Short mmCIF file of C-alpha atoms in Angstrom, two decimals:
data_model
loop_
_atom_site.label_atom_id
_atom_site.label_comp_id
_atom_site.label_asym_id
_atom_site.label_seq_id
_atom_site.Cartn_x
_atom_site.Cartn_y
_atom_site.Cartn_z
CA MET U 1 7.31 21.45 -6.96
CA ALA U 2 5.62 18.42 -5.43
CA ARG U 3 7.66 15.82 -3.71
CA ILE U 4 7.60 11.85 -2.51
CA THR U 5 9.05 11.76 0.59
CA ALA U 6 7.84 8.84 2.23
CA GLY U 7 6.82 4.93 1.17
CA ILE U 8 4.57 2.94 3.71
CA ALA U 9 3.96 -0.25 3.35
CA THR U 10 1.03 -2.79 4.86
CA SER U 11 -1.63 -5.71 4.85
CA HIS U 12 -4.88 -4.84 4.68
CA VAL U 13 -6.26 -7.67 6.61
CA PRO U 14 -10.14 -7.05 6.35
CA LEU U 15 -10.19 -8.16 10.27
CA LEU U 16 -8.09 -5.55 10.98
CA GLY U 17 -11.08 -3.32 10.67
CA VAL U 18 -13.56 -5.85 12.01
CA ALA U 19 -11.23 -5.11 14.97
CA SER U 20 -10.85 -1.66 15.35
CA ASP U 21 -14.40 -0.76 14.85
CA GLN U 22 -15.67 -3.18 18.19
CA GLY U 23 -13.12 -1.32 20.01
CA LYS U 24 -10.77 -4.68 19.48
CA ASP U 25 -7.61 -3.52 18.98
CA ARG U 26 -5.04 -3.46 21.92
CA ASP U 27 -6.70 -7.54 23.17
CA ALA U 28 -5.01 -10.17 23.41
CA TYR U 29 -5.11 -11.38 19.91
CA PHE U 30 -5.07 -8.20 18.57
CA GLY U 31 -3.07 -6.17 20.73
CA PRO U 32 0.66 -7.31 19.45
CA ILE U 33 0.37 -6.64 15.67
CA PHE U 34 -1.48 -3.16 16.35
CA ALA U 35 1.37 -2.21 18.36
CA GLY U 36 3.53 -2.49 15.83
CA TYR U 37 1.75 0.21 13.68
CA ASP U 38 2.79 2.66 16.78
CA TRP U 39 5.63 4.17 15.83
CA THR U 40 3.95 5.40 12.00
CA ARG U 41 0.91 6.68 13.85
CA ALA U 42 3.31 8.57 15.97
CA TRP U 43 5.68 9.93 13.01
CA GLN U 44 2.77 10.69 11.02
CA GLN U 45 1.58 13.18 12.73
CA ALA U 46 5.13 14.75 12.49
CA GLU U 47 4.87 14.19 8.50
CA LYS U 48 1.46 15.33 7.99
CA PRO U 49 1.41 14.19 4.20
CA ASP U 50 -0.48 16.83 2.31
CA VAL U 51 -1.69 13.66 0.42
CA VAL U 52 -1.18 9.66 -0.01
CA ILE U 53 -1.02 7.47 -3.23
CA LEU U 54 -2.91 4.84 -1.88
CA VAL U 55 -1.84 1.28 -3.99
CA TYR U 56 -4.15 -1.37 -3.01
CA ASN U 57 -6.47 -3.87 -4.91
CA ASP U 58 -10.43 -3.93 -5.23
CA HIS U 59 -12.04 -6.58 -4.04
CA ALA U 60 -15.22 -6.93 -5.99
CA SER U 61 -17.14 -3.88 -4.10
CA ALA U 62 -16.46 -1.45 -7.41
CA PHE U 63 -15.25 -3.54 -9.28
CA ASP U 64 -16.56 -7.43 -11.41
CA MET U 65 -16.39 -9.34 -13.94
CA LYS U 66 -17.62 -7.16 -16.15
CA ILE U 67 -15.09 -5.00 -15.99
CA ILE U 68 -10.65 -5.66 -14.52
CA PRO U 69 -9.19 -2.76 -15.49
CA THR U 70 -5.09 -4.00 -14.43
CA PHE U 71 -4.59 -0.22 -12.99
CA ALA U 72 -6.99 2.49 -12.02
CA ILE U 73 -6.93 5.79 -10.83
CA GLY U 74 -9.12 7.78 -9.05
CA CYS U 75 -9.47 10.93 -9.70
CA GLY U 76 -12.95 11.44 -7.88
CA GLU U 77 -13.72 14.18 -4.77
CA ARG U 78 -14.99 11.67 -1.99
CA TYR U 79 -14.87 8.03 -1.49
CA ALA U 80 -17.85 6.52 0.70
CA SER U 81 -16.55 3.05 2.88
CA ALA U 82 -18.05 0.14 0.77
CA ASP U 83 -20.72 -1.95 1.66
CA GLU U 84 -18.81 -5.70 1.75
CA GLY U 85 -21.26 -7.94 2.42
CA TRP U 86 -21.65 -7.17 6.24
CA GLY U 87 -22.74 -2.58 5.94
CA ALA U 88 -20.00 -0.52 4.98
CA ARG U 89 -17.63 0.71 7.62
CA PRO U 90 -18.13 3.40 10.31
CA VAL U 91 -15.10 5.54 9.09
CA PRO U 92 -14.65 8.74 7.40
CA ASP U 93 -15.20 9.43 4.02
CA VAL U 94 -12.36 9.35 1.61
CA GLU U 95 -11.27 12.83 0.64
CA GLY U 96 -9.61 13.40 -2.77
CA HIS U 97 -7.13 15.04 -4.94
CA PRO U 98 -8.73 15.75 -8.42
CA ASP U 99 -6.02 17.81 -9.38
CA LEU U 100 -2.94 16.21 -8.66
CA ALA U 101 -4.67 12.88 -9.95
CA TRP U 102 -5.57 14.12 -13.25
CA HIS U 103 -1.87 15.35 -12.99
CA ILE U 104 -0.63 11.82 -12.27
CA ALA U 105 -3.45 10.10 -15.18
CA GLN U 106 -1.99 12.67 -18.06
CA SER U 107 1.36 11.53 -17.03
CA LEU U 108 0.73 8.20 -16.63
CA VAL U 109 -0.84 7.94 -19.69
CA LEU U 110 1.24 9.98 -21.87
CA ASP U 111 4.75 7.88 -20.22
CA GLU U 112 2.18 5.50 -21.50
CA PHE U 113 0.54 3.75 -19.16
CA ASP U 114 -3.02 2.62 -20.29
CA MET U 115 -4.70 3.81 -16.97
CA THR U 116 -8.22 3.68 -16.16
CA ILE U 117 -10.01 6.75 -14.89
CA ILE U 118 -12.44 6.56 -11.83
CA ASN U 119 -14.16 8.86 -10.70
CA GLU U 120 -17.58 7.46 -8.93
CA MET U 121 -16.55 4.58 -6.51
CA ASP U 122 -16.74 3.18 -3.22
CA VAL U 123 -13.72 1.73 -1.23
CA ASP U 124 -13.27 -1.53 0.66
CA HIS U 125 -11.80 -2.32 3.01
CA GLY U 126 -8.58 -2.76 0.91
CA LEU U 127 -7.86 0.87 1.21
CA THR U 128 -9.98 1.75 4.32
CA VAL U 129 -7.51 -0.58 6.59
CA PRO U 130 -4.13 0.77 5.72
CA LEU U 131 -5.75 4.29 6.85
CA THR U 132 -6.96 2.50 9.55
CA MET U 133 -3.40 1.22 10.74
CA MET U 134 -1.93 4.74 9.93
CA TYR U 135 -4.59 6.85 12.11
CA GLY U 136 -7.24 5.25 14.08
CA LYS U 137 -10.38 6.45 14.67
CA PRO U 138 -10.24 9.72 14.45
CA ALA U 139 -13.03 12.18 12.68
CA ALA U 140 -11.78 12.33 9.64
CA TRP U 141 -9.08 11.50 7.74
CA PRO U 142 -5.75 13.83 7.72
CA THR U 143 -4.88 13.39 3.92
CA LYS U 144 -6.28 13.53 1.43
CA VAL U 145 -6.01 10.10 -0.72
CA ILE U 146 -6.04 9.31 -4.62
CA PRO U 147 -7.00 5.67 -4.74
CA LEU U 148 -4.52 4.27 -7.33
CA ALA U 149 -6.50 -0.13 -7.65
CA VAL U 150 -4.66 -2.77 -9.19
CA ASN U 151 -5.76 -6.09 -10.37
CA VAL U 152 -4.27 -8.90 -8.81
CA VAL U 153 -7.90 -10.32 -8.30
CA THR U 154 -7.81 -12.00 -11.58
CA TYR U 155 -5.51 -13.48 -14.24
CA PRO U 156 -3.87 -12.38 -15.45
CA PRO U 157 -2.46 -9.49 -13.38
CA PRO U 158 0.30 -7.23 -13.82
CA SER U 159 4.24 -8.32 -13.43
CA GLY U 160 6.60 -7.07 -10.42
CA ASN U 161 8.62 -5.39 -12.86
CA ARG U 162 5.37 -3.20 -14.70
CA CYS U 163 3.98 -2.50 -11.56
CA TRP U 164 8.04 -1.05 -10.21
CA ALA U 165 7.98 0.68 -13.72
CA LEU U 166 4.27 2.24 -12.55
CA GLY U 167 5.83 3.66 -9.32
CA GLU U 168 8.74 5.31 -11.82
CA ALA U 169 6.43 6.86 -13.63
CA ILE U 170 3.99 7.92 -10.88
CA ARG U 171 7.53 10.01 -9.13
CA ARG U 172 8.11 11.85 -12.33
CA ALA U 173 4.23 12.70 -12.41
CA VAL U 174 4.54 13.95 -8.62
CA GLU U 175 7.40 15.68 -9.52
CA SER U 176 5.54 17.20 -12.36
CA TYR U 177 3.44 18.72 -10.47
CA GLY U 178 3.60 22.96 -9.51
CA GLU U 179 2.58 22.88 -6.28
CA ASP U 180 4.23 22.03 -2.99
CA LEU U 181 3.25 19.69 -1.64
CA ASN U 182 3.94 16.35 0.77
CA VAL U 183 3.04 12.99 -1.11
CA GLN U 184 4.14 10.40 0.41
CA ILE U 185 2.86 6.69 -2.08
CA TRP U 186 1.65 3.47 0.49
CA GLY U 187 1.69 -0.52 -1.46
CA THR U 188 -0.63 -2.35 0.02
CA GLY U 189 -1.99 -6.17 0.67
CA GLY U 190 -0.11 -9.18 1.34
CA MET U 191 2.23 -10.67 2.85
CA SER U 192 1.99 -14.55 1.80
CA HIS U 193 -1.82 -16.21 2.78
CA GLN U 194 -4.01 -18.65 0.98
CA LEU U 195 -7.02 -18.54 1.58
CA GLN U 196 -8.75 -21.53 -0.03
CA GLY U 197 -7.55 -25.39 -1.15
CA PRO U 198 -5.94 -27.88 0.39
CA ARG U 199 -3.30 -25.02 1.22
CA ALA U 200 -5.65 -22.40 2.92
CA GLY U 201 -3.58 -21.36 5.15
CA LEU U 202 -0.19 -21.40 4.19
CA ILE U 203 2.83 -18.21 5.49
CA ASN U 204 5.96 -18.17 4.63
CA ARG U 205 7.23 -16.50 7.25
CA GLU U 206 11.68 -16.69 5.63
CA TRP U 207 10.07 -15.78 1.77
CA ASP U 208 8.45 -13.00 4.06
CA ASN U 209 10.69 -11.61 5.57
CA ARG U 210 13.87 -11.51 2.89
CA PHE U 211 11.18 -9.97 0.28
CA LEU U 212 11.12 -6.99 3.10
CA ASP U 213 14.43 -6.68 3.52
CA GLY U 214 13.97 -6.51 -0.51
CA LEU U 215 12.35 -2.99 0.04
CA THR U 216 15.59 -2.28 1.49
CA GLY U 217 18.34 -0.70 -0.08
CA GLU U 218 19.51 -0.28 -4.22
CA GLY U 219 18.74 -3.42 -5.19
CA ASP U 220 16.09 -3.65 -7.61
CA ASP U 221 15.84 -7.61 -7.41
CA LEU U 222 12.29 -7.93 -6.21
CA ARG U 223 10.97 -6.52 -9.13
CA ARG U 224 11.88 -9.68 -11.90
CA ILE U 225 10.16 -12.41 -8.49
CA PRO U 226 7.93 -14.08 -11.35
CA HIS U 227 4.16 -14.96 -10.45
CA LEU U 228 5.25 -18.43 -10.30
CA GLU U 229 7.24 -17.67 -7.96
CA TYR U 230 4.52 -15.66 -5.80
CA LEU U 231 2.19 -19.02 -6.26
CA ARG U 232 4.54 -21.55 -5.06
CA GLU U 233 6.13 -19.80 -1.64
CA THR U 234 3.98 -17.36 -0.56
CA GLY U 235 0.02 -18.61 -1.99
CA SER U 236 -2.80 -17.13 -4.14
CA GLU U 237 -3.10 -14.21 -2.36
CA GLY U 238 0.40 -13.32 -2.26
CA ILE U 239 1.02 -12.20 -5.26
CA GLU U 240 -0.91 -8.87 -4.04
CA MET U 241 2.90 -8.09 -3.17
CA VAL U 242 3.52 -6.84 -6.93
CA MET U 243 1.25 -3.33 -5.31
CA TRP U 244 4.18 -3.21 -2.64
CA LEU U 245 6.71 -2.49 -5.82
CA VAL U 246 4.70 0.02 -6.90
CA MET U 247 5.74 1.44 -3.96
CA ARG U 248 9.48 1.15 -3.62
CA GLY U 249 9.71 2.20 -8.04
CA ALA U 250 8.12 5.04 -6.90
CA LEU U 251 11.01 6.12 -4.44
CA GLY U 252 13.75 6.60 -6.15
CA LYS U 253 17.01 3.81 -6.55
CA ARG U 254 18.21 3.52 -2.56
CA THR U 255 15.65 3.76 0.05
CA ARG U 256 16.10 3.12 4.04
CA ALA U 257 14.11 1.66 6.31
CA LEU U 258 12.26 3.22 9.38
CA HIS U 259 10.81 0.59 10.90
CA ARG U 260 9.51 -2.88 10.10
CA HIS U 261 6.79 -4.63 11.50
CA TYR U 262 5.99 -8.41 10.46
CA HIS U 263 4.19 -10.66 12.69
CA VAL U 264 1.76 -14.83 12.70
CA PRO U 265 -1.05 -14.67 12.83
CA CYS U 266 -3.88 -12.45 11.96
CA SER U 267 -6.38 -14.08 11.17
CA ASN U 268 -4.96 -17.08 8.19
CA THR U 269 -2.41 -14.86 7.29
CA ALA U 270 0.91 -12.92 8.14
CA ILE U 271 1.37 -8.86 8.79
CA GLY U 272 3.60 -7.04 7.36
CA HIS U 273 4.46 -3.35 7.61
CA LEU U 274 7.28 -1.41 6.85
CA VAL U 275 8.17 2.47 6.33
CA LEU U 276 10.70 3.95 4.37
CA ARG U 277 12.49 6.59 2.55
CA PRO U 278 13.66 7.25 -0.19
CA ASP U 279 17.55 8.02 0.28
CA ASN U 280 18.61 9.63 -3.22
CA GLY U 281 20.36 12.67 -2.22
CA GLU U 282 18.27 14.86 -3.91
CA GLY U 283 17.45 17.63 -1.24
CA LEU U 284 15.22 15.18 1.16
CA ASP U 285 15.84 15.36 5.06
CA MET U 286 18.24 12.59 5.47
CA THR U 287 18.32 12.99 9.63
CA ASP U 288 17.35 9.99 11.93
CA ASP U 289 13.89 9.87 11.85
CA GLY U 290 14.15 7.47 15.30
CA ALA U 291 14.06 4.56 13.01
CA ASP U 292 12.45 1.73 14.87
CA LEU U 293 13.53 -1.53 13.61
CA ALA U 294 12.77 -3.89 16.73
CA THR U 295 9.97 -4.90 15.95
CA ALA U 296 11.00 -7.01 13.04
CA ALA U 297 11.48 -10.69 14.40
CA ALA U 298 7.86 -10.38 15.83
#
């Protein structure tokens, strides 16, 4: 059967895509940010996931005020890079996995999640920047991708508890798929940041790192954080972190961290990155993956 073997959390700051595209990813400003992903890039060469379920939010590229799906899953064959106002990023098209995507969509609907099914759309920096951070500049992305978009732009967004439960349902869906596939799930966005108003530029290091702590181990307190706390402590855009909870919910009861990276600043936000392995005694390889948590305090 297919199985979810790892989860990755990462910010998807658009400026990181610009830095990569313009060859500035190792300069004095961006170098420490990208260095925090070097471990993961090397690790992915060994992991070689067949499919990544990539949880992200659209930034008015595929969706706008005419239609605002709470949860949408891409079931198409390919997805081009969206033009977000300054031209499409010079990155490869994203190749989908329609068979698994349709299976997940059917399973989620029958599991009482009302999914919006998307067969054609362009994908913006919310999806392409994480791929760049994990894989650099390949001629083609080395994995197939199932986009899973979450509304965190227009209120009301889904609760953290609902996102965690969606992850649990995704896990059930993947494990009921007959083909033997190595599947990863990524949660993207965040961390603390606000883009407008008198609190523009807000960064809450302490809260961010408590959130990273809470993704590891057996606790599930993060699923009960109310929207008001995200707004108060992490700024208006900090709500993106509920998408990390989809990833965490899909990993089962317990996780262990293989790699952690946190850096301030990147543009007007904080960069957070975490690699997790399910740790539930269900036959996954629980050997030492060369875990490197030294970048956590950057």
